[in-house]
mmCIF file of C-alpha atoms and ligand atoms in Angstrom:
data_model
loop_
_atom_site.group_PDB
_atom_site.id
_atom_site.type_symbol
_atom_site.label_atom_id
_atom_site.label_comp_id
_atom_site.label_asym_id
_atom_site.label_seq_id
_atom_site.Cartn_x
_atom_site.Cartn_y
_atom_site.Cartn_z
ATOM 1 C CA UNK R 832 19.402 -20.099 -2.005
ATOM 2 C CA UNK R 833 18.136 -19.315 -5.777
ATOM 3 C CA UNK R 834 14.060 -18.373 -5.344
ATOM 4 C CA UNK R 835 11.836 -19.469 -8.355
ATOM 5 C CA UNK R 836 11.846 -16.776 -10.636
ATOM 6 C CA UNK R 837 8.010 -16.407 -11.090
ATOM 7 C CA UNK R 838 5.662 -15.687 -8.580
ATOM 8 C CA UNK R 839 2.322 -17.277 -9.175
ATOM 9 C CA UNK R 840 -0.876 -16.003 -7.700
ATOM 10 C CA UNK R 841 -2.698 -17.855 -4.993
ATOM 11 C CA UNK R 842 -5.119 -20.331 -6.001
ATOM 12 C CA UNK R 843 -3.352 -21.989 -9.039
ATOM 13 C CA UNK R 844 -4.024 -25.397 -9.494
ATOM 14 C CA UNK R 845 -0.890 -27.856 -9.046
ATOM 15 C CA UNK R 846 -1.202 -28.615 -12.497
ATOM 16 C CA UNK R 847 -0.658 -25.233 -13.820
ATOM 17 C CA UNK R 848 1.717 -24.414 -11.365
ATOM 18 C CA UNK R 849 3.907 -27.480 -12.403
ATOM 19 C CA UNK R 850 3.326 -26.711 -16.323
ATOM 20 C CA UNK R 851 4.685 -22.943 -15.316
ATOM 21 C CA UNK R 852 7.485 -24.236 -13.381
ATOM 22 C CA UNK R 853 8.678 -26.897 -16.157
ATOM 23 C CA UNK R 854 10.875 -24.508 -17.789
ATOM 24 C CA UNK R 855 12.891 -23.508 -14.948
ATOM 25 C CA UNK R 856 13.872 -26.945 -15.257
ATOM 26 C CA UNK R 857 14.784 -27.979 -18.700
ATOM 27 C CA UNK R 858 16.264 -31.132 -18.191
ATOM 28 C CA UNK R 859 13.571 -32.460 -16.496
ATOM 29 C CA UNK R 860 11.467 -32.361 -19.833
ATOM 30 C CA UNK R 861 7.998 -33.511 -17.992
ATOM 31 C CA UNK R 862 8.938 -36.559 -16.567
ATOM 32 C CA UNK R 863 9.130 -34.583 -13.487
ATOM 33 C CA UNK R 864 6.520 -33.578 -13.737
ATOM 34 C CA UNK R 865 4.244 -36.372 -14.007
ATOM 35 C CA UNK R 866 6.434 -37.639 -11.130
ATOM 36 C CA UNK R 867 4.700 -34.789 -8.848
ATOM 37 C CA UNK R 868 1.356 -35.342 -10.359
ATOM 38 C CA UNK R 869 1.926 -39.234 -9.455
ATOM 39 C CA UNK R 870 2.671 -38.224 -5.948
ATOM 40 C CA UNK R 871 -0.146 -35.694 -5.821
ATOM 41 C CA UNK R 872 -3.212 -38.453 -7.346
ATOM 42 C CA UNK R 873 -2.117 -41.176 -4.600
ATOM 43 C CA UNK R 874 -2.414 -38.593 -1.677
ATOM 44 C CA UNK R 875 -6.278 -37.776 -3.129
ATOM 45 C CA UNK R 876 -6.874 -41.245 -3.328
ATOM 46 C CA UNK R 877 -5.157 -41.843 0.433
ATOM 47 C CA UNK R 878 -7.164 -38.644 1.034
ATOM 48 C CA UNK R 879 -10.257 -40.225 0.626
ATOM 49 C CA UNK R 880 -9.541 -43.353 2.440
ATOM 50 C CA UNK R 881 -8.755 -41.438 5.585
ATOM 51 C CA UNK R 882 -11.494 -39.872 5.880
ATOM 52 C CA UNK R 883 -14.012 -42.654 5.654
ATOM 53 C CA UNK R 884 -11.808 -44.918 8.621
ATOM 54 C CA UNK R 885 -13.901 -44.136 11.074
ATOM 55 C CA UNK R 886 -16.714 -45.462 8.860
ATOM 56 C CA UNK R 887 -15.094 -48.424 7.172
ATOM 57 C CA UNK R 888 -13.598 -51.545 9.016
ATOM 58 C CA UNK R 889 -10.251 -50.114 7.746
ATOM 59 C CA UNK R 890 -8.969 -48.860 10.686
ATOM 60 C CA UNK R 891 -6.857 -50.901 13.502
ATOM 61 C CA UNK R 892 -4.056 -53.114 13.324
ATOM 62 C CA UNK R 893 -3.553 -56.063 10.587
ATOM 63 C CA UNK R 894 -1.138 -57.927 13.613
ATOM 64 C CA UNK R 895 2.202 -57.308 11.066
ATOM 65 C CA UNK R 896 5.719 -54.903 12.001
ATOM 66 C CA UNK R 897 7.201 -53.285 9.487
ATOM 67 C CA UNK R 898 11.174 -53.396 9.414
ATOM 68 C CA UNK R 899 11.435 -50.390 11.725
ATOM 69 C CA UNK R 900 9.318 -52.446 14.105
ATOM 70 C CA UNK R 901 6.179 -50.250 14.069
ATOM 71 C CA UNK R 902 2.780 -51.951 13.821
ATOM 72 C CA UNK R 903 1.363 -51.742 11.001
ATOM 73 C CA UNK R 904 -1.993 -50.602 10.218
ATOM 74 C CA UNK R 905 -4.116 -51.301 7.480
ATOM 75 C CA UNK R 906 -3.908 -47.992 6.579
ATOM 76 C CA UNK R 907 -0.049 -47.398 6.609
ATOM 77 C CA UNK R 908 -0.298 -50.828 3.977
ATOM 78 C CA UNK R 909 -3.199 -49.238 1.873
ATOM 79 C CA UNK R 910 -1.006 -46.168 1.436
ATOM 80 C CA UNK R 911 1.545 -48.130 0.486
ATOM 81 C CA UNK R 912 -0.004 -49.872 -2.140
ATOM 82 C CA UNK R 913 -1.582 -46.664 -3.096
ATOM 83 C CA UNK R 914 1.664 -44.858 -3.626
ATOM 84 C CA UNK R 915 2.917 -47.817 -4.939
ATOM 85 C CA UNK R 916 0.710 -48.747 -8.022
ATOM 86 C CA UNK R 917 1.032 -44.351 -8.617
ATOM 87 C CA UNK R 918 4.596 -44.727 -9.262
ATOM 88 C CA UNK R 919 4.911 -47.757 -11.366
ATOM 89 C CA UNK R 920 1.962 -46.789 -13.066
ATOM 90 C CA UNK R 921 3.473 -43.447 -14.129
ATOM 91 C CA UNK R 922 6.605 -44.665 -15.277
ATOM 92 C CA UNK R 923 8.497 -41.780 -14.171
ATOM 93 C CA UNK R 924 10.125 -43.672 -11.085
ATOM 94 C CA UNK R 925 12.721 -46.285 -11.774
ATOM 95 C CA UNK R 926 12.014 -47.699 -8.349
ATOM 96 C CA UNK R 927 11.127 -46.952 -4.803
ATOM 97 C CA UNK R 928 12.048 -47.274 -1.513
ATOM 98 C CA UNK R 929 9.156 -47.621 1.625
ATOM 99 C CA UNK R 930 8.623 -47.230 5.505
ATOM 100 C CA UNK R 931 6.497 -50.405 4.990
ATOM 101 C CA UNK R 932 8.848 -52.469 3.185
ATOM 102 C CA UNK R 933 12.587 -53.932 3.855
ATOM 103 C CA UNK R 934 13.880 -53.721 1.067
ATOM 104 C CA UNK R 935 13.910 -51.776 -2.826
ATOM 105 C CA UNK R 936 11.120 -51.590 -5.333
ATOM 106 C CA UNK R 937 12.443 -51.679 -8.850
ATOM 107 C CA UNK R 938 9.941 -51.006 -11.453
ATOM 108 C CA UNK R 939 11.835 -52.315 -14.470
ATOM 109 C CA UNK R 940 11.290 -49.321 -16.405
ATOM 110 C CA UNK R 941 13.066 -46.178 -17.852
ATOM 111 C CA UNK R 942 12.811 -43.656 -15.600
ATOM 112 C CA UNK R 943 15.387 -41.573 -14.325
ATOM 113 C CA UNK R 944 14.292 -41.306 -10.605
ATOM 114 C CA UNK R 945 13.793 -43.418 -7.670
ATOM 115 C CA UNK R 946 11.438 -42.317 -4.271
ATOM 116 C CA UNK R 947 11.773 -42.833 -0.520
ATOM 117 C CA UNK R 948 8.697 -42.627 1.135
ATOM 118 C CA UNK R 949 6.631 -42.753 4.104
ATOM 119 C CA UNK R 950 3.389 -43.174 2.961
ATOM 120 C CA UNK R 951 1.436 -42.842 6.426
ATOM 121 C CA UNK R 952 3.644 -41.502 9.009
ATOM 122 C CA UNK R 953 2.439 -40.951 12.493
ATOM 123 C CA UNK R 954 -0.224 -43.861 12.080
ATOM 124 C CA UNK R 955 -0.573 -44.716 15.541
ATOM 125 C CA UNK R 956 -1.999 -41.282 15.144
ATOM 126 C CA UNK R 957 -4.949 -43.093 13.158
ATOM 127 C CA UNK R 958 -7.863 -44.788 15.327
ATOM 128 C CA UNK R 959 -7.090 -41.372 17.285
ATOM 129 C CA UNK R 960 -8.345 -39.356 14.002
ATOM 130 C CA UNK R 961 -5.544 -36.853 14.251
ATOM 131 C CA UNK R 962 -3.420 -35.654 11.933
ATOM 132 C CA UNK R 963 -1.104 -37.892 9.946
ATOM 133 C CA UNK R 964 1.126 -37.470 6.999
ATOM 134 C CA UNK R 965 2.845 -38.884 3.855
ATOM 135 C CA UNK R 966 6.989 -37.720 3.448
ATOM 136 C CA UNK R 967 8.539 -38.123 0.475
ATOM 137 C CA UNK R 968 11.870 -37.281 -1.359
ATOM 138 C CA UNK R 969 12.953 -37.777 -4.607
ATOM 139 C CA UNK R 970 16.659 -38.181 -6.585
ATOM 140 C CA UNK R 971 17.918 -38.871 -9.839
ATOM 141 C CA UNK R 972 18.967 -42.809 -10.058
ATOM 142 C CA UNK R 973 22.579 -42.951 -10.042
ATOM 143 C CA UNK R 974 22.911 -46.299 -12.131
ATOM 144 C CA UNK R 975 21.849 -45.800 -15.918
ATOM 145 C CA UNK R 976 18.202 -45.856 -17.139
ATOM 146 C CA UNK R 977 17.237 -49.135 -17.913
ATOM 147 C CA UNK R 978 19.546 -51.099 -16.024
ATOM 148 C CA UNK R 979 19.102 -53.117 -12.396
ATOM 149 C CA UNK R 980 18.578 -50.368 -9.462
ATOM 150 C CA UNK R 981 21.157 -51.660 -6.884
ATOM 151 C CA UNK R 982 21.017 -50.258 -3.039
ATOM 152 C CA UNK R 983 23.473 -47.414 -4.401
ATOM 153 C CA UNK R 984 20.300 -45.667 -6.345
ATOM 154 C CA UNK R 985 18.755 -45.277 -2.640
ATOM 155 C CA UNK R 986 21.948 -44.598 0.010
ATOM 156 C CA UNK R 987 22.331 -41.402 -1.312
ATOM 157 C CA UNK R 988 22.477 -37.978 0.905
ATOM 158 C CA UNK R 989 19.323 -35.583 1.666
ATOM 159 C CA UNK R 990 21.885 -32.967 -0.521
ATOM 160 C CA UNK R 991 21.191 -35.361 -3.702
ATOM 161 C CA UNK R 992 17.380 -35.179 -3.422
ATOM 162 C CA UNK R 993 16.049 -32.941 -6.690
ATOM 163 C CA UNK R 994 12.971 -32.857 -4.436
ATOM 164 C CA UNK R 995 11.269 -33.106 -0.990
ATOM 165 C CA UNK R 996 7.706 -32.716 0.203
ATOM 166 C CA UNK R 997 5.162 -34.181 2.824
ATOM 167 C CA UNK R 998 1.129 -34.037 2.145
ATOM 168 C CA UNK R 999 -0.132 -33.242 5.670
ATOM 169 C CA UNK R 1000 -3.780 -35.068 6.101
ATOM 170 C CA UNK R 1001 -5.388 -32.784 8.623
ATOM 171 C CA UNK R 1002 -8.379 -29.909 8.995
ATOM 172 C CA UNK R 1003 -7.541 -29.925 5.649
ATOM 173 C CA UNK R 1004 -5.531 -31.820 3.374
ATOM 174 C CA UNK R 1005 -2.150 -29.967 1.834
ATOM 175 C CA UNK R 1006 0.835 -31.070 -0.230
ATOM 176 C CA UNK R 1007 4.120 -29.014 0.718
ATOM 177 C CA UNK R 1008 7.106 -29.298 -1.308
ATOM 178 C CA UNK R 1009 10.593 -28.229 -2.708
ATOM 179 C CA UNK R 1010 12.670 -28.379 -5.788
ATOM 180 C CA UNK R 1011 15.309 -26.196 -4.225
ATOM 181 C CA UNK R 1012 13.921 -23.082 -5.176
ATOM 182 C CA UNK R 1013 11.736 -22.673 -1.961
ATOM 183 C CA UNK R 1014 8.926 -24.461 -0.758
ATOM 184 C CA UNK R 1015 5.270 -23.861 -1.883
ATOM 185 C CA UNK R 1016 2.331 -25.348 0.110
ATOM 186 C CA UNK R 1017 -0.755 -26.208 -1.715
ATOM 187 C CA UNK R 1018 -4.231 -26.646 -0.436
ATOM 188 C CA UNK R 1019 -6.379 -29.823 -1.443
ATOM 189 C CA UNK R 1020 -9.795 -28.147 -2.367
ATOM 190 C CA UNK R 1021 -12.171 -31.125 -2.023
ATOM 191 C CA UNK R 1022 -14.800 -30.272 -4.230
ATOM 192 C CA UNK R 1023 -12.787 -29.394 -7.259
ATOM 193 C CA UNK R 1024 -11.153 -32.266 -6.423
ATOM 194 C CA UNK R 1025 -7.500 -30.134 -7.231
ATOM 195 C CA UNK R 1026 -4.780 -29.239 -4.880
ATOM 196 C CA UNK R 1027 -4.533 -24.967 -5.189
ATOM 197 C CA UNK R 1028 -1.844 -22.690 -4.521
ATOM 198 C CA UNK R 1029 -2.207 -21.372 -0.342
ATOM 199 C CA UNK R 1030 1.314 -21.135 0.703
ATOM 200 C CA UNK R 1031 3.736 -19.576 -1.859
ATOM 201 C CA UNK R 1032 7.247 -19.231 -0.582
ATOM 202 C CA UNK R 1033 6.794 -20.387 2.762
ATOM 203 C CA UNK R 1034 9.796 -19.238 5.505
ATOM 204 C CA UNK R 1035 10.500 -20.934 8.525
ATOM 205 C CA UNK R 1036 10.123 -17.915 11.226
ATOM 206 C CA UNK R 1037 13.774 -17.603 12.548
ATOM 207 C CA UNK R 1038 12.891 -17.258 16.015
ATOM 208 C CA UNK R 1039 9.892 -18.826 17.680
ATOM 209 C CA UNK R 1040 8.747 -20.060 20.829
ATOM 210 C CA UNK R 1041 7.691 -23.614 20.662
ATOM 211 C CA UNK R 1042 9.598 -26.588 21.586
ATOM 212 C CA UNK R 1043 7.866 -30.085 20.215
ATOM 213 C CA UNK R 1044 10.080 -33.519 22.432
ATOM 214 C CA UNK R 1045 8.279 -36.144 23.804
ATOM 215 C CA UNK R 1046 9.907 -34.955 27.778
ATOM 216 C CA UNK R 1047 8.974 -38.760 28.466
ATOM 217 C CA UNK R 1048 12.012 -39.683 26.828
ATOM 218 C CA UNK R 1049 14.257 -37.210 28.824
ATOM 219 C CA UNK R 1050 15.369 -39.312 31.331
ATOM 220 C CA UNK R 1051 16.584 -42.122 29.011
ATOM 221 C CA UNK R 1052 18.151 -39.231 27.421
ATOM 222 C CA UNK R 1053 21.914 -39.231 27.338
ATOM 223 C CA UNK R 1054 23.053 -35.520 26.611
ATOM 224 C CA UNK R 1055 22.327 -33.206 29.835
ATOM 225 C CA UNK R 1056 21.943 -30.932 27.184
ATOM 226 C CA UNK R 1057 18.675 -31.424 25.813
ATOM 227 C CA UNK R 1058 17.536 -31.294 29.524
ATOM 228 C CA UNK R 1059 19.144 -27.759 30.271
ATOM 229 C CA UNK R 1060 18.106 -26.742 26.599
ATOM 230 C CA UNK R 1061 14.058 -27.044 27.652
ATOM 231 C CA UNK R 1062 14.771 -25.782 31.351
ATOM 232 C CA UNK R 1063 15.768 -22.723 29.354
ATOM 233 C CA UNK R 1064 12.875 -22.958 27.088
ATOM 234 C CA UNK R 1065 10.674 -23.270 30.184
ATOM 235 C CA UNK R 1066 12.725 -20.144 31.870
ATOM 236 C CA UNK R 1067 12.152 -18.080 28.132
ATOM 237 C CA UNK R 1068 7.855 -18.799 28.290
ATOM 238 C CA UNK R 1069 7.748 -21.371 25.517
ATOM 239 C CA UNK R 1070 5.014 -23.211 25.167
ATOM 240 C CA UNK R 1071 5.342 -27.028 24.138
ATOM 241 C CA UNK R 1072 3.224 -28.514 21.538
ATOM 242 C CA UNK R 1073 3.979 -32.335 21.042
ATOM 243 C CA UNK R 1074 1.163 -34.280 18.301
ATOM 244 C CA UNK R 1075 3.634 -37.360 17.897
ATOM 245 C CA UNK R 1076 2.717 -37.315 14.444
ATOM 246 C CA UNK R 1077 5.808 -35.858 13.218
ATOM 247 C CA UNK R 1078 4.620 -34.058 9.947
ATOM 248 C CA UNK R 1079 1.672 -32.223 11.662
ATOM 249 C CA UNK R 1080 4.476 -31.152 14.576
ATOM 250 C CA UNK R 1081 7.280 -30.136 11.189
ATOM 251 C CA UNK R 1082 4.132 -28.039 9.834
ATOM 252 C CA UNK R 1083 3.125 -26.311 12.808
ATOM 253 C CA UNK R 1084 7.034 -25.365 13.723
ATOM 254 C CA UNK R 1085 7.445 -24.094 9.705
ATOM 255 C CA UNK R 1086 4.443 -21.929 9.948
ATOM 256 C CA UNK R 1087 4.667 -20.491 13.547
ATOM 257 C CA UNK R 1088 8.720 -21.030 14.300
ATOM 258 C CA UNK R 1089 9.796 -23.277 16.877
ATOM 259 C CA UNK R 1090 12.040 -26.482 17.429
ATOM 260 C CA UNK R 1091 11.467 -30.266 16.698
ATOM 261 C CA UNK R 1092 13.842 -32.167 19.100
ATOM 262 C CA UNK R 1093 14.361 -36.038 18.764
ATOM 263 C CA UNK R 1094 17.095 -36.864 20.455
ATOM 264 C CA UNK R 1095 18.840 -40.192 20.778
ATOM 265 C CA UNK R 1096 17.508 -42.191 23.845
ATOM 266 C CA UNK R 1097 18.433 -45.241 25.779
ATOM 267 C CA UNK R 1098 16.023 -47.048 23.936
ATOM 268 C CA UNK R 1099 16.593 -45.537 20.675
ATOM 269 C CA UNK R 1100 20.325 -45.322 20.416
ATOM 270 C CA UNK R 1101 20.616 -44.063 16.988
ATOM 271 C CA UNK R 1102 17.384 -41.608 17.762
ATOM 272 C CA UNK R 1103 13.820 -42.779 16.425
ATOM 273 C CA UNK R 1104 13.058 -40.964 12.917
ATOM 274 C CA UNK R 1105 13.851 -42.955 9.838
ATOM 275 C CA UNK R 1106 16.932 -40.511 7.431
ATOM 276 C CA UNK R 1107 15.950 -41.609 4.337
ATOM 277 C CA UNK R 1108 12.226 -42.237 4.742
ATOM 278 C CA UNK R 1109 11.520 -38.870 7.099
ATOM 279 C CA UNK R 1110 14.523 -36.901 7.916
ATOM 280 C CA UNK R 1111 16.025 -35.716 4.611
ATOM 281 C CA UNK R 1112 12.596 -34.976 3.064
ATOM 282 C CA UNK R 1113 12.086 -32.380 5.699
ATOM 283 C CA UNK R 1114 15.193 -31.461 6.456
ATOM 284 C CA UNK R 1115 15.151 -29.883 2.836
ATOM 285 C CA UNK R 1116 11.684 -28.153 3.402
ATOM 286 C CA UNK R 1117 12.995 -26.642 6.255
ATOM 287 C CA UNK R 1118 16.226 -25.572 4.736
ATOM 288 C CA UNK R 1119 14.465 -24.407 1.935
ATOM 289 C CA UNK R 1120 12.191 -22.290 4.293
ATOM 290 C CA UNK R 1121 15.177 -20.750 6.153
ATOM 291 C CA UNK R 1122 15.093 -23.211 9.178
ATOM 292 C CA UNK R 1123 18.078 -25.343 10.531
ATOM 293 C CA UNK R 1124 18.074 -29.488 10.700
ATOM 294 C CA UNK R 1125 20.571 -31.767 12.551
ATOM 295 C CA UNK R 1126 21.975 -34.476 14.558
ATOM 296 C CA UNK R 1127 23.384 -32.991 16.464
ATOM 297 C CA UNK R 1128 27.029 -32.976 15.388
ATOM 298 C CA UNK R 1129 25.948 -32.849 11.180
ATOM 299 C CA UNK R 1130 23.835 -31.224 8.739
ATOM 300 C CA UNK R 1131 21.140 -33.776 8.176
ATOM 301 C CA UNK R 1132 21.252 -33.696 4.485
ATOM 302 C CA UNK R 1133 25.087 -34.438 4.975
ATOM 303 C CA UNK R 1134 24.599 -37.655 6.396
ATOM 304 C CA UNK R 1135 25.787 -40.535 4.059
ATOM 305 C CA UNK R 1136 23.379 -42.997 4.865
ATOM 306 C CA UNK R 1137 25.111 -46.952 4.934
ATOM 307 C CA UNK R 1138 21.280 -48.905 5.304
ATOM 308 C CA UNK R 1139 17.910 -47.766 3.770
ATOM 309 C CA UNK R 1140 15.863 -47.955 7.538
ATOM 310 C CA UNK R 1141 18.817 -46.042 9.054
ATOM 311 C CA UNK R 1142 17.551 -43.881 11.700
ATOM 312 C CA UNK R 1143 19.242 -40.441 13.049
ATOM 313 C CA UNK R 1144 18.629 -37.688 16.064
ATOM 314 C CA UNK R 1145 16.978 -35.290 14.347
ATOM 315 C CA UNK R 1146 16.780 -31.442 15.704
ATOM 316 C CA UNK R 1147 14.892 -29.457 12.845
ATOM 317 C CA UNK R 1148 13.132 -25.462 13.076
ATOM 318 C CA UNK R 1149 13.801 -22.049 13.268
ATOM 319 C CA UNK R 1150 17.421 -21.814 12.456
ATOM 320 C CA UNK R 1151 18.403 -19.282 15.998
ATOM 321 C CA UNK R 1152 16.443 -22.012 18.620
ATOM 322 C CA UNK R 1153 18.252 -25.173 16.389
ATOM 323 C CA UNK R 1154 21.260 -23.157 16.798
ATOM 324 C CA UNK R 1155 20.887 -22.296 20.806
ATOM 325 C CA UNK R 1156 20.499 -26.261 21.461
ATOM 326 C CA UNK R 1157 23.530 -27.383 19.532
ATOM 327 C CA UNK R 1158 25.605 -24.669 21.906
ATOM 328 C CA UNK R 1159 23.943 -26.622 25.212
ATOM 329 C CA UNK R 1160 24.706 -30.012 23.316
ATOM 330 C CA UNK R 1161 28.115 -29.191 22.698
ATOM 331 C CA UNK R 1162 28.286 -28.038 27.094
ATOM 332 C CA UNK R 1163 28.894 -31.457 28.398
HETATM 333 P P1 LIG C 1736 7.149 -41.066 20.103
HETATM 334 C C1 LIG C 1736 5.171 -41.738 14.567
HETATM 335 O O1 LIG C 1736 5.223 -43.115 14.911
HETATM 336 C C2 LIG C 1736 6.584 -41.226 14.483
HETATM 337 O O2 LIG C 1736 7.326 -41.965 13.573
HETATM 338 C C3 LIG C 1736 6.567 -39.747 14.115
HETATM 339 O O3 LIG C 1736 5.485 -39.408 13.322
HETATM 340 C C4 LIG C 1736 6.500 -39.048 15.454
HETATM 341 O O4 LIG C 1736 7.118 -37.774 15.434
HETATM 342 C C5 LIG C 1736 7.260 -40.007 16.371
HETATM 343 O O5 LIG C 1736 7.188 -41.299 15.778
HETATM 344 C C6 LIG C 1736 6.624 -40.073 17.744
HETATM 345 O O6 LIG C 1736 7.458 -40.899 18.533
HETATM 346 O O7 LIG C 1736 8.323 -41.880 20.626
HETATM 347 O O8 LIG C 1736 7.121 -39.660 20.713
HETATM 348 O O9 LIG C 1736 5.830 -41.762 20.213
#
């Protein structure tokens, strides 16, 4: 994997970072760019709404499912609208596809990108006040500028995404991200009201010992595998850490090394976590970072998605423990 060339001291602003960056990719020519600096004003603004829900009547349920099935919250919809109006407002984003919505966005603009995002993921996480998270991933439209965006411009593969990040809303608020020269995590410093460079070049530990599964679903859980994969764990003095709020759980596992294991269930046949709205954005991070994510039998970012809400096992951290449970998943 090519690193970015320059390293940049800790505590640049986004801003400058992205203006430094810009010529490592020429043919972006700013509207990249902006298309960060879109992503990165809606998460202040979403920001600032979190952390006033315990205060405002914001929090709770509006009594509506979104496509996936999941309640939605007034927050999850806020966000929505919040990334939303960022995007066609910037111009830079042809169109976008949503958690919260069934179908495609299309902007009737110019620009040369669409979006898939989560804008609140983990929400049930919400009248709880723990950590929840935004996941986003971006490509190049594959129809031409200008024209219709058709369901092609969004069914592409993690592989085609020119970018990836999640902003993690937690002790503090941080925006983590790759163009596919390494992932840099930056730090939301509230009173400057700018998100600054805290985690240049951030590597997934290789090794770790930390296994995140919610072992309530093990016995609905097909494979044997996943169940002699933990008894090992278990055997090895892991400890588990579980938040069900899957970008603070990816954050913790990138940092410290570990495993993320969703596998498919009796109830979730297909596994749980959205491909296109969750899995490929941080399947890249991860990759990015050094880690491993899969299904199980694929790469993640290999999977050629055939509906946007598609959902996919997903088995994502340090790339040794990813590797030791595909061995006990391939045991039958
Ligand atoms: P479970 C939250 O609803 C979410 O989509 C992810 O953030 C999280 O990792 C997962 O679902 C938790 O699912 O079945 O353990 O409650």
């Amino acid at each position: 994997m090519e690193r970015s060339r320059i390293a940049l001291p800790i505590g640049i602003t986004l801003d400058r970072f992205i203006k430094s960056k810009q010529d490592e990719y020429p043919q972006a020519a700013g509207e990249f760019s902006q298309l960060l600096r879109d992503i990165a004003l809606a998460s202040k603004v979403v920001n600032r709404e979190i952390n006033k829900a315990g205060l405002v009547d914001i929090m709770g349920y509006i009594g509506q499912q979104n496509k996936a099935g999941d309640e939605q919250q007034k927050l999850d919809v806020l966000a929505h609208i919040r990334f939303s109006r960022a995007f066609s407002k910037g111009g830079e984003a042809a169109g976008i596809i949503s958690e919260e919505t069934k179908s495609f966005t299309d902007f009737k603009n110019k620009g040369k990108y669409v979006v898939a995002i989560d804008p609140l993921d983990g929400s049930s996480n919400i009248d709880v006040n723990v950590s929840i998270g935004t996941i986003f991933s971006i490509y190049k439209r594959k129809t031409r500028p200008g024209t219709k965006l058709t369901q092609k411009d969004f069914l592409q593969k993690g592989s085609e995404q020119v970018a990836a990040g999640y902003i993690l809303y937690g002790s503090s608020t941080m925006l983590v991200f790759t163009t596919g020269k390494g992932v840099f995590g930056f730090t939301y410093e509230t009173t400057l009201g700018e998100y600054v460079l805290s985690h240049p070049q951030m590597r997934c530990p290789a090794n770790g010992k930390i296994y995140s599964i919610n072992e309530a679903g093990l016995p609905q859980c097909p494979n044997p595998g996943i169940g002699r994969y933990l008894d090992k764990c278990k055997k090895d003095g892991f400890t588990a850490r579980y938040i069900g709020s899957l970008v603070a759980d990816i954050h913790r596992n990138l940092i410290k090394g570990g495993i993320f294991i969703y596998p498919a269930t009796d109830r979730y046949r297909d596994g749980k976590l959205r491909l296109l709205f969750e899995c490929n954005a941080l399947a890249m991070i991860v990759e990015q970072a050094g880690g491993m994510a899969r299904n199980g039998s694929k790469r993640i970012l290999d999977i050629a998605p055939k509906d946007l809400h598609q959902t996919t096992p997903f088995f994502v951290g340090s790339k040794r423990l990813v590797k030791e449970l595909l061995s006990e998943l391939q045991r039958k």
